Short mmCIF file of C-alpha atoms in Angstrom, two decimals:
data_model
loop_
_atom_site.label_atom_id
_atom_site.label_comp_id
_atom_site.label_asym_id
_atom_site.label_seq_id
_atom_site.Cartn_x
_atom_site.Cartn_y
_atom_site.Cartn_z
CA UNK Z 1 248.45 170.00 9.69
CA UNK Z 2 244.67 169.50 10.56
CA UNK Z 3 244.57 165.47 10.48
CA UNK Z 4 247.47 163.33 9.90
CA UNK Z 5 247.86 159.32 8.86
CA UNK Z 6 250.16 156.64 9.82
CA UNK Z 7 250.27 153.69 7.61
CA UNK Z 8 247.47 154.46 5.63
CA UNK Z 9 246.42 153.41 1.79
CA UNK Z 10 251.03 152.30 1.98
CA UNK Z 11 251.70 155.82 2.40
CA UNK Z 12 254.43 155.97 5.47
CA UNK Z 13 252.28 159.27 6.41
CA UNK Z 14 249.77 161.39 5.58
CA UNK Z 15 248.94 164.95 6.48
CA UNK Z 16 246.11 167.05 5.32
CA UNK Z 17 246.52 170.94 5.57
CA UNK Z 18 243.98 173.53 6.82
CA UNK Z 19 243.44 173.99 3.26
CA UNK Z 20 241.90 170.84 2.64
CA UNK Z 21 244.90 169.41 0.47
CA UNK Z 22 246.98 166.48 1.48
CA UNK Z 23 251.15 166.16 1.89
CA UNK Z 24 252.05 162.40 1.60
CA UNK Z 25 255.65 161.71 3.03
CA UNK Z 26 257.85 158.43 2.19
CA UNK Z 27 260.47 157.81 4.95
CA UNK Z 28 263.67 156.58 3.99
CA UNK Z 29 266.62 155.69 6.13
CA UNK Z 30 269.96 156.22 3.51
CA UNK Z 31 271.92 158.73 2.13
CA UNK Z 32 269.87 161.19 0.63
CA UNK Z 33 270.58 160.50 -2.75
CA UNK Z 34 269.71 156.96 -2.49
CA UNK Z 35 266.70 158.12 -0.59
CA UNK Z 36 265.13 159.96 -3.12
CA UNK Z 37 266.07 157.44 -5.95
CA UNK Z 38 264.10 154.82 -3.81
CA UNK Z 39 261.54 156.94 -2.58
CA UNK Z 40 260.55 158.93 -5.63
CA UNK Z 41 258.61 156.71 -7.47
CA UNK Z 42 257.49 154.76 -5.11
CA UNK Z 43 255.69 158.50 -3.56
CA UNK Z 44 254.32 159.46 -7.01
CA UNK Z 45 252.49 155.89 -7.81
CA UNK Z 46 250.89 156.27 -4.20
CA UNK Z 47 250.25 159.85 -4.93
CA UNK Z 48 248.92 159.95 -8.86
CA UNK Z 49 247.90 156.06 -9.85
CA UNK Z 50 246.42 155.22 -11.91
CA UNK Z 51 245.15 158.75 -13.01
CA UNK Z 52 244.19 161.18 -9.84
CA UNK Z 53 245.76 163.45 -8.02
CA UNK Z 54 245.73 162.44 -4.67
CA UNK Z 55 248.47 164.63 -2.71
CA UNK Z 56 249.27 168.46 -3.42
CA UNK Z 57 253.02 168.07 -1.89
CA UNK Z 58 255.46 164.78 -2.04
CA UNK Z 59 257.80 165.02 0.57
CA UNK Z 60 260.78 162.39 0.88
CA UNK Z 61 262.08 162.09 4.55
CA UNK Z 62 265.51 161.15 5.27
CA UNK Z 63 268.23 161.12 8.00
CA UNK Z 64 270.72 163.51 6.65
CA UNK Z 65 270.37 166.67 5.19
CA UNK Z 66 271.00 167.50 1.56
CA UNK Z 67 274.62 168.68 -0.04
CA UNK Z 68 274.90 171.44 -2.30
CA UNK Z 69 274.69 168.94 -5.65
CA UNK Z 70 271.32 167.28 -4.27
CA UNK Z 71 269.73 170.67 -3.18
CA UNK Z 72 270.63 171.36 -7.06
CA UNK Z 73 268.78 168.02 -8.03
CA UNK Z 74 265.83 168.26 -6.15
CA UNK Z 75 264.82 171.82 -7.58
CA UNK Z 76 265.61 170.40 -11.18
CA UNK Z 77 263.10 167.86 -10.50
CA UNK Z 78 260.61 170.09 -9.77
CA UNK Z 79 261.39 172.67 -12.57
CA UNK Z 80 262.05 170.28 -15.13
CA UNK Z 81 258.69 167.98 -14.55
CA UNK Z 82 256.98 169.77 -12.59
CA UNK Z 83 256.73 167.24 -10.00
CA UNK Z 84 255.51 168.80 -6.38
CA UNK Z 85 258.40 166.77 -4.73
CA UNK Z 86 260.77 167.93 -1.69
CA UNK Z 87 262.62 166.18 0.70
CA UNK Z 88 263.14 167.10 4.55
CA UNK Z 89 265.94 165.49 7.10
CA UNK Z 90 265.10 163.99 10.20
CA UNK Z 91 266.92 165.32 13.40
CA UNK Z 92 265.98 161.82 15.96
CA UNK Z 93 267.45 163.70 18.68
CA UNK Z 94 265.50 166.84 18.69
CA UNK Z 95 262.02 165.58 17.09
CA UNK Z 96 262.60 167.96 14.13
CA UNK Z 97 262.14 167.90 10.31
CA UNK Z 98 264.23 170.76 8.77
CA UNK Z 99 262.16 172.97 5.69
CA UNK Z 100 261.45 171.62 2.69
CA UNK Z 101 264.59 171.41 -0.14
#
C-alpha cells in the first residue's frame, strides 16, 4: 500500500494501492464467524452509502483464522453477491495478517 488511514471517515483502516484504489478493513476481536456477521455490514455501509463506491476490496480482520465451513462462507458471499469482501487473521505475536480468504 501507497498511503494508509487510521481512524478515518469510521473506517478502522484504510489503505490505498499503487493502483489508485482503496482496501477498507473493519477489525474485529471474536470468533470469526461472529466477526464477519458484525463486521460485514457495518464495512459495506462505510464502503458503498448511500450510492458510491468508495473501496475496491472489504477486508474483515480478525484474531483467528478461518475453518473449513467459514472459508466455504466467505467465497459464497462473494460468488453469490458479488460482494468484494475477504477476511484476514491477525497473528499479535508476529505482526502478521495471513492472505486474504
Amino acid at each position: 500500500y501507497e498511503k494508509v488511514c487510521i481512524e478515518k471517515g469510521r473506517v478502522d483502516i484504510k489503505a490505498k494501492t499503487k493502483a489508485g484504489k482503496w482496501h477498507f478493513f473493519e477489525i474485529k476481536t471474536d470468533n470469526p464467524k461472529i466477526c464477519i456477521r458484525t463486521a460485514l455490514g457495518q464495512i459495506m455501509e462505510y464502503a458503498y452509502w448511500p450510492d458510491i463506491e468508495r473501496a475496491e476490496r472489504l477486508i474483515i480482520v480478525g484474531n483467528d483464522i478461518l475453518d473449513f465451513e467459514t472459508k466455504r462462507y466467505m467465497e459464497y458471499i462473494r460468488g453469490r453477491f458479488g460482494i468484494p469482501v475477504y477476511y484476514r487473521s491477525l497473528d499479535i505475536n508476529k505482526q502478521t495478517l495471513s492472505k486474504d480468504y
